[in-house]
Tab-separated table of C-alpha atoms in Angstrom:
chain	number	residue	atom	x	y	z
A	1	UNK	CA	98.763	15.023	1.914
A	2	UNK	CA	96.951	13.516	-1.045
A	3	UNK	CA	94.001	15.252	-2.654
A	4	UNK	CA	92.014	15.205	-5.856
A	5	UNK	CA	92.746	17.906	-8.427
A	6	UNK	CA	91.342	18.573	-11.876
A	7	UNK	CA	93.656	19.546	-14.688
A	8	UNK	CA	91.339	19.476	-17.715
A	9	UNK	CA	88.123	17.878	-18.840
A	10	UNK	CA	88.262	14.127	-18.030
A	11	UNK	CA	91.624	14.628	-16.344
A	12	UNK	CA	91.192	14.209	-12.602
A	13	UNK	CA	94.231	13.111	-10.592
A	14	UNK	CA	95.098	12.323	-6.958
A	15	UNK	CA	98.324	14.202	-6.127
A	16	UNK	CA	100.465	15.343	-3.288
A	17	UNK	CA	99.456	18.844	-2.103
A	18	UNK	CA	100.459	20.922	0.914
A	19	UNK	CA	98.953	19.873	4.204
A	20	UNK	CA	96.161	22.228	5.395
A	21	UNK	CA	96.789	24.284	8.475
A	22	UNK	CA	94.880	26.693	10.700
A	23	UNK	CA	95.302	30.144	9.086
A	24	UNK	CA	92.631	32.108	10.978
A	25	UNK	CA	91.583	31.751	14.659
A	26	UNK	CA	88.106	30.631	13.424
A	27	UNK	CA	89.506	27.745	11.333
A	28	UNK	CA	89.703	24.059	12.087
A	29	UNK	CA	91.479	21.259	10.224
A	30	UNK	CA	89.353	18.171	9.552
A	31	UNK	CA	90.841	14.751	8.748
A	32	UNK	CA	88.449	13.319	6.200
A	33	UNK	CA	86.862	9.941	6.899
A	34	UNK	CA	84.313	9.912	4.102
A	35	UNK	CA	83.863	11.990	0.941
A	36	UNK	CA	82.006	11.430	-2.305
A	37	UNK	CA	81.592	12.476	-5.924
A	38	UNK	CA	78.603	14.633	-6.758
A	39	UNK	CA	76.688	14.764	-9.987
A	40	UNK	CA	77.520	18.487	-10.117
A	41	UNK	CA	81.245	17.592	-10.047
A	42	UNK	CA	80.651	16.037	-13.452
A	43	UNK	CA	80.041	19.428	-15.098
A	44	UNK	CA	83.664	20.344	-14.324
A	45	UNK	CA	84.773	16.851	-15.328
A	46	UNK	CA	83.018	17.165	-18.664
A	47	UNK	CA	84.256	20.674	-19.279
A	48	UNK	CA	80.871	22.331	-19.016
A	49	UNK	CA	81.963	24.255	-15.904
A	50	UNK	CA	85.357	25.922	-16.226
A	51	UNK	CA	88.103	25.088	-13.750
A	52	UNK	CA	91.692	26.313	-13.374
A	53	UNK	CA	94.211	23.502	-14.130
A	54	UNK	CA	95.285	21.976	-10.799
A	55	UNK	CA	92.198	23.246	-8.903
A	56	UNK	CA	90.911	21.097	-6.047
A	57	UNK	CA	87.562	19.368	-6.416
A	58	UNK	CA	84.918	17.809	-4.179
A	59	UNK	CA	82.508	19.440	-1.732
A	60	UNK	CA	80.988	16.689	0.411
A	61	UNK	CA	82.849	15.262	3.407
A	62	UNK	CA	82.773	14.383	7.074
A	63	UNK	CA	85.653	13.609	9.429
A	64	UNK	CA	87.524	14.189	12.643
A	65	UNK	CA	88.679	17.617	13.870
A	66	UNK	CA	92.474	17.495	14.187
A	67	UNK	CA	93.229	21.092	15.166
A	68	UNK	CA	91.090	24.098	16.131
A	69	UNK	CA	91.905	27.774	16.016
A	70	UNK	CA	91.928	29.829	19.200
A	71	UNK	CA	88.522	31.473	18.558
A	72	UNK	CA	86.708	28.208	17.817
A	73	UNK	CA	84.162	27.549	20.600
A	74	UNK	CA	82.059	24.713	19.411
A	75	UNK	CA	84.624	22.122	18.373
A	76	UNK	CA	87.794	20.500	19.675
A	77	UNK	CA	90.261	17.939	18.475
A	78	UNK	CA	88.639	14.541	18.208
A	79	UNK	CA	85.118	15.699	17.365
A	80	UNK	CA	83.330	13.920	14.517
A	81	UNK	CA	81.736	16.529	12.213
A	82	UNK	CA	80.010	16.878	8.905
A	83	UNK	CA	80.446	19.842	6.559
A	84	UNK	CA	77.768	21.345	4.291
A	85	UNK	CA	78.988	22.033	0.735
A	86	UNK	CA	79.317	25.777	1.482
A	87	UNK	CA	81.119	27.308	4.416
A	88	UNK	CA	79.450	30.292	6.153
A	89	UNK	CA	80.198	32.545	9.087
A	90	UNK	CA	76.937	31.842	10.945
A	91	UNK	CA	76.587	35.481	12.071
A	92	UNK	CA	75.514	37.574	9.054
A	93	UNK	CA	71.919	38.487	8.243
A	94	UNK	CA	71.695	35.794	5.525
A	95	UNK	CA	72.924	33.103	7.963
A	96	UNK	CA	70.489	34.307	10.646
A	97	UNK	CA	67.694	33.990	8.068
A	98	UNK	CA	68.739	30.531	7.050
A	99	UNK	CA	70.188	31.408	3.650
A	100	UNK	CA	73.746	30.354	4.452
A	101	UNK	CA	74.625	29.956	0.770
A	102	UNK	CA	74.447	33.790	0.438
A	103	UNK	CA	76.794	34.520	3.353
A	104	UNK	CA	79.187	37.298	2.160
A	105	UNK	CA	82.120	35.490	3.808
A	106	UNK	CA	81.079	32.065	2.621
A	107	UNK	CA	82.473	29.922	-0.133
A	108	UNK	CA	82.440	26.553	-1.872
A	109	UNK	CA	84.932	23.747	-1.197
A	110	UNK	CA	87.220	23.324	-4.197
A	111	UNK	CA	87.005	26.984	-5.213
A	112	UNK	CA	90.362	28.497	-6.145
A	113	UNK	CA	92.548	28.776	-3.081
A	114	UNK	CA	90.476	26.380	-0.938
A	115	UNK	CA	90.718	22.716	-0.112
A	116	UNK	CA	88.354	20.297	-1.826
A	117	UNK	CA	86.492	17.619	0.011
A	118	UNK	CA	88.072	14.745	-1.950
A	119	UNK	CA	91.338	14.759	-0.035
A	120	UNK	CA	92.871	13.509	3.182
A	121	UNK	CA	92.217	16.750	5.119
A	122	UNK	CA	90.412	20.063	4.790
A	123	UNK	CA	90.899	23.529	6.287
A	124	UNK	CA	87.446	24.674	7.294
A	125	UNK	CA	86.906	28.473	7.679
A	126	UNK	CA	84.334	29.758	10.175
A	127	UNK	CA	84.090	26.345	11.800
A	128	UNK	CA	81.489	27.393	14.393
A	129	UNK	CA	79.124	28.654	11.617
A	130	UNK	CA	79.839	25.820	9.215
A	131	UNK	CA	80.310	22.416	10.852
A	132	UNK	CA	77.759	20.207	12.653
A	133	UNK	CA	78.896	17.829	15.358
A	134	UNK	CA	77.975	14.173	15.034
A	135	UNK	CA	77.786	11.521	17.726
A	136	UNK	CA	81.243	10.056	18.261
A	137	UNK	CA	79.902	6.496	18.092
A	138	UNK	CA	78.911	7.001	14.472
A	139	UNK	CA	82.583	6.814	13.474
A	140	UNK	CA	82.485	3.028	14.046
A	141	UNK	CA	79.151	2.425	12.260
A	142	UNK	CA	79.808	2.202	8.535
A	143	UNK	CA	76.152	2.377	7.378
A	144	UNK	CA	75.314	5.276	9.674
A	145	UNK	CA	78.473	7.159	8.657
A	146	UNK	CA	77.454	6.762	5.025
A	147	UNK	CA	73.910	7.995	5.707
A	148	UNK	CA	75.311	11.023	7.598
A	149	UNK	CA	77.583	11.896	4.669
A	150	UNK	CA	74.466	12.458	2.556
A	151	UNK	CA	73.641	15.393	4.867
A	152	UNK	CA	76.580	17.327	3.393
A	153	UNK	CA	74.614	17.851	0.155
A	154	UNK	CA	72.185	15.516	-1.524
A	155	UNK	CA	69.736	14.888	1.364
A	156	UNK	CA	69.589	18.593	2.270
A	157	UNK	CA	69.264	19.526	-1.409
A	158	UNK	CA	66.399	17.100	-1.917
A	159	UNK	CA	64.735	18.555	1.172
A	160	UNK	CA	65.216	22.100	-0.181
A	161	UNK	CA	63.483	21.051	-3.393
A	162	UNK	CA	60.617	19.472	-1.515
A	163	UNK	CA	60.127	22.634	0.568
A	164	UNK	CA	60.291	24.803	-2.528
A	165	UNK	CA	57.652	22.651	-4.217
A	166	UNK	CA	55.407	23.030	-1.203
A	167	UNK	CA	55.191	19.371	-0.329
A	168	UNK	CA	52.732	18.798	2.527
A	169	UNK	CA	50.708	15.947	3.994
A	170	UNK	CA	48.388	14.435	1.449
A	171	UNK	CA	49.953	16.054	-1.599
A	172	UNK	CA	50.820	14.417	-4.892
A	173	UNK	CA	54.457	14.940	-5.859
A	174	UNK	CA	56.341	14.327	-9.142
A	175	UNK	CA	60.120	14.022	-9.084
A	176	UNK	CA	61.969	14.823	-12.346
A	177	UNK	CA	65.417	13.203	-12.179
A	178	UNK	CA	66.679	9.869	-10.853
A	179	UNK	CA	70.133	10.937	-9.670
A	180	UNK	CA	71.054	11.071	-5.979
A	181	UNK	CA	69.370	14.432	-5.422
A	182	UNK	CA	66.116	13.352	-7.162
A	183	UNK	CA	66.075	10.150	-5.065
A	184	UNK	CA	66.635	12.142	-1.893
A	185	UNK	CA	63.802	14.398	-3.041
A	186	UNK	CA	61.572	11.323	-2.995
A	187	UNK	CA	62.737	10.545	0.511
A	188	UNK	CA	62.191	14.139	1.582
A	189	UNK	CA	58.683	14.186	0.053
A	190	UNK	CA	57.788	11.053	1.965
A	191	UNK	CA	59.206	12.550	5.172
A	192	UNK	CA	56.958	15.628	4.659
A	193	UNK	CA	53.869	13.507	4.338
A	194	UNK	CA	53.219	13.251	0.579
A	195	UNK	CA	50.467	10.764	-0.187
A	196	UNK	CA	51.579	9.949	-3.724
A	197	UNK	CA	55.076	10.273	-5.152
A	198	UNK	CA	55.621	9.797	-8.923
A	199	UNK	CA	59.316	9.307	-9.777
A	200	UNK	CA	60.398	9.874	-13.375
A	201	UNK	CA	63.354	7.633	-14.250
A	202	UNK	CA	64.342	4.960	-16.752
A	203	UNK	CA	67.098	3.124	-14.815
A	204	UNK	CA	65.775	0.121	-12.932
A	205	UNK	CA	68.426	0.224	-10.204
A	206	UNK	CA	67.588	3.851	-9.464
A	207	UNK	CA	63.854	3.468	-9.634
A	208	UNK	CA	64.060	0.496	-7.248
A	209	UNK	CA	65.767	2.852	-4.783
A	210	UNK	CA	62.996	5.419	-5.418
A	211	UNK	CA	60.421	2.783	-4.439
A	212	UNK	CA	62.404	2.006	-1.301
A	213	UNK	CA	62.383	5.726	-0.461
A	214	UNK	CA	58.629	6.035	-0.899
A	215	UNK	CA	57.788	6.393	-4.588
A	216	UNK	CA	54.294	5.071	-5.287
A	217	UNK	CA	54.545	5.230	-9.120
A	218	UNK	CA	57.399	5.092	-11.661
A	219	UNK	CA	57.269	6.764	-15.038
A	220	UNK	CA	60.009	5.247	-17.170
A	221	UNK	CA	59.718	7.496	-20.272
A	222	UNK	CA	60.823	11.040	-21.097
A	223	UNK	CA	59.499	14.166	-22.778
A	224	UNK	CA	55.913	14.240	-24.056
A	225	UNK	CA	55.411	10.576	-23.063
A	226	UNK	CA	56.386	11.343	-19.494
A	227	UNK	CA	54.009	14.300	-19.370
A	228	UNK	CA	51.165	12.197	-20.682
A	229	UNK	CA	51.900	9.434	-18.153
A	230	UNK	CA	51.952	11.756	-15.199
A	231	UNK	CA	48.799	13.476	-16.381
A	232	UNK	CA	47.076	10.107	-16.708
A	233	UNK	CA	48.179	9.073	-13.179
A	234	UNK	CA	46.726	12.310	-11.785
A	235	UNK	CA	43.401	12.368	-13.522
A	236	UNK	CA	44.633	14.876	-16.078
A	237	UNK	CA	45.534	17.542	-13.531
A	238	UNK	CA	49.224	17.052	-12.780
A	239	UNK	CA	51.059	17.018	-9.431
A	240	UNK	CA	50.564	19.580	-6.615
A	241	UNK	CA	54.351	19.655	-6.087
A	242	UNK	CA	57.112	18.973	-8.585
A	243	UNK	CA	60.837	18.484	-7.781
A	244	UNK	CA	63.189	19.362	-10.624
A	245	UNK	CA	66.573	17.752	-9.945
A	246	UNK	CA	68.350	17.751	-13.327
A	247	UNK	CA	68.809	21.292	-14.577
A	248	UNK	CA	68.388	20.895	-18.343
A	249	UNK	CA	65.915	22.591	-20.656
A	250	UNK	CA	64.029	19.367	-21.205
A	251	UNK	CA	63.770	18.562	-17.491
A	252	UNK	CA	62.475	22.016	-16.657
A	253	UNK	CA	59.922	21.889	-19.497
A	254	UNK	CA	58.768	18.537	-18.210
A	255	UNK	CA	58.489	19.890	-14.688
A	256	UNK	CA	56.284	22.752	-15.814
A	257	UNK	CA	54.143	20.468	-17.934
A	258	UNK	CA	53.427	17.953	-15.142
A	259	UNK	CA	52.607	20.635	-12.496
A	260	UNK	CA	48.959	21.089	-11.546
A	261	UNK	CA	47.486	24.532	-11.965
A	262	UNK	CA	48.194	26.384	-8.727
A	263	UNK	CA	51.052	24.058	-7.919
A	264	UNK	CA	54.757	24.720	-7.412
A	265	UNK	CA	58.095	23.557	-8.711
A	266	UNK	CA	61.075	23.182	-6.370
A	267	UNK	CA	64.143	23.378	-8.593
A	268	UNK	CA	67.606	22.338	-7.467
A	269	UNK	CA	69.124	20.883	-10.621
A	270	UNK	CA	72.215	22.868	-11.460
A	271	UNK	CA	71.451	24.620	-14.770
A	272	UNK	CA	73.824	23.439	-17.442
A	273	UNK	CA	74.213	23.058	-21.189
A	274	UNK	CA	71.265	25.144	-22.312
A	275	UNK	CA	68.484	27.459	-21.284
A	276	UNK	CA	65.986	26.261	-18.696
A	277	UNK	CA	63.043	26.166	-21.098
A	278	UNK	CA	60.745	28.301	-18.916
A	279	UNK	CA	57.561	29.577	-20.528
A	280	UNK	CA	56.623	32.386	-18.205
A	281	UNK	CA	53.267	33.005	-19.898
A	282	UNK	CA	52.276	29.406	-19.328
A	283	UNK	CA	53.378	29.577	-15.703
A	284	UNK	CA	51.551	32.873	-15.271
A	285	UNK	CA	48.324	31.658	-16.785
A	286	UNK	CA	48.374	28.489	-14.693
A	287	UNK	CA	49.509	30.142	-11.458
A	288	UNK	CA	52.561	27.896	-11.121
A	289	UNK	CA	55.129	28.976	-8.525
A	290	UNK	CA	58.922	28.398	-8.926
A	291	UNK	CA	61.122	28.239	-5.828
A	292	UNK	CA	64.559	26.757	-5.194
A	293	UNK	CA	68.132	27.309	-6.099
A	294	UNK	CA	71.326	26.491	-4.231
A	295	UNK	CA	70.285	24.585	-1.096
A	296	UNK	CA	71.339	26.118	2.262
A	297	UNK	CA	71.969	22.660	3.656
A	298	UNK	CA	73.698	23.970	6.819
A	299	UNK	CA	70.262	25.215	7.894
A	300	UNK	CA	68.663	21.836	7.338
A	301	UNK	CA	71.334	19.514	8.807
A	302	UNK	CA	70.179	19.698	12.453
A	303	UNK	CA	66.568	18.514	11.780
A	304	UNK	CA	67.560	15.970	9.184
A	305	UNK	CA	70.367	14.688	11.425
A	306	UNK	CA	67.863	13.827	14.098
A	307	UNK	CA	65.827	11.771	11.658
A	308	UNK	CA	68.876	9.943	10.370
A	309	UNK	CA	69.971	9.080	13.873
A	310	UNK	CA	66.572	7.701	14.910
A	311	UNK	CA	66.153	5.771	11.685
A	312	UNK	CA	63.234	7.809	10.261
A	313	UNK	CA	65.189	8.333	7.061
A	314	UNK	CA	68.149	6.503	5.608
A	315	UNK	CA	69.679	8.059	2.474
A	316	UNK	CA	72.670	5.704	2.375
A	317	UNK	CA	71.334	3.570	-0.547
A	318	UNK	CA	72.184	6.405	-2.965
A	319	UNK	CA	75.828	5.400	-2.599
A	320	UNK	CA	76.197	2.384	-4.839
A	321	UNK	CA	79.978	2.216	-5.341
A	322	UNK	CA	82.924	2.712	-2.925
A	323	UNK	CA	86.440	3.613	-3.870
A	324	UNK	CA	89.609	4.554	-2.052
A	325	UNK	CA	91.161	7.955	-2.571
A	326	UNK	CA	93.621	6.697	-5.199
A	327	UNK	CA	90.657	5.311	-7.160
A	328	UNK	CA	88.713	8.592	-7.368
A	329	UNK	CA	89.478	9.013	-11.103
A	330	UNK	CA	87.787	5.616	-11.654
A	331	UNK	CA	84.834	6.879	-9.655
A	332	UNK	CA	84.432	9.887	-11.956
A	333	UNK	CA	84.520	7.695	-14.995
A	334	UNK	CA	81.886	5.393	-13.540
A	335	UNK	CA	79.532	8.291	-12.787
A	336	UNK	CA	80.223	9.936	-16.111
A	337	UNK	CA	79.339	6.657	-17.881
A	338	UNK	CA	76.305	6.180	-15.547
A	339	UNK	CA	77.565	2.804	-14.326
A	340	UNK	CA	77.462	4.313	-10.805
A	341	UNK	CA	74.805	6.474	-9.203
A	342	UNK	CA	76.934	8.093	-6.490
A	343	UNK	CA	80.464	7.104	-5.540
A	344	UNK	CA	81.576	7.002	-1.886
A	345	UNK	CA	85.233	7.747	-1.156
A	346	UNK	CA	86.821	6.138	1.838
């Protein structure tokens, strides 16, 4: 089959690789219908996150089950399924508690020895604990299929940030970051009942999506200017809940500075490039809570799936460019150059 591999920074290729096959009785093989490129994939693309030359890449996909192992109970050939970005066994204490990303037998797509999501097919370990079945009719609905793909990562990650930040009905929320996760954080905050949502972003196309998703205010500056603007919008107090969806020192410093005393930050931006800029004494003195990390999206998919299916939420606008598998390297370049927000791979 064909799949995307990374050989070196800025060297992503689509190559012939061995077809996946059931190796354990709990495996299934999924033929990929939709995949995408994640902002976190760019850290490998840029050389910030190390990769072995020839390693697979991509961790968001949905598709059709082609073959199921003998111990798989919940899926059969022909089922339409979505995969969270981490596989998990569904039986350990962490999985039972909802923290599927800490499953001792779990792993990330594209890790050494595993298939990546940006390929024609994927071997899925622990299928019963990992995959979520989708309505078969969705396979013929392009917009719905695109919205469902967002459940594999960005929508669940935005939701995790909103929960970490303590978003509740009537709260004021600030969202630091205008990438796909930040935009999904806006959508998640609206879904949880936020009264005011302040989106920080300087790119008009992205902030227009933020408004569509429920942002009431846009702050199109950075650093101290952004802090001052958010403070002005909130009567000098800051936001009850802040979503940090970037992962840089500046973004975390901004998040702390725009949080109201007694508020909370939900952080899901993958830390990269520098320290996170946390001033613990400031957070201590102002009673600011910090919660977040790698999002256990498998736990969130069922409830978010219901809202996508009934039209309550539609994260599909975060995908603003579509490529075929052979064009994936072009998709990486577009996202690296910020000419695309999030690239869908058909």
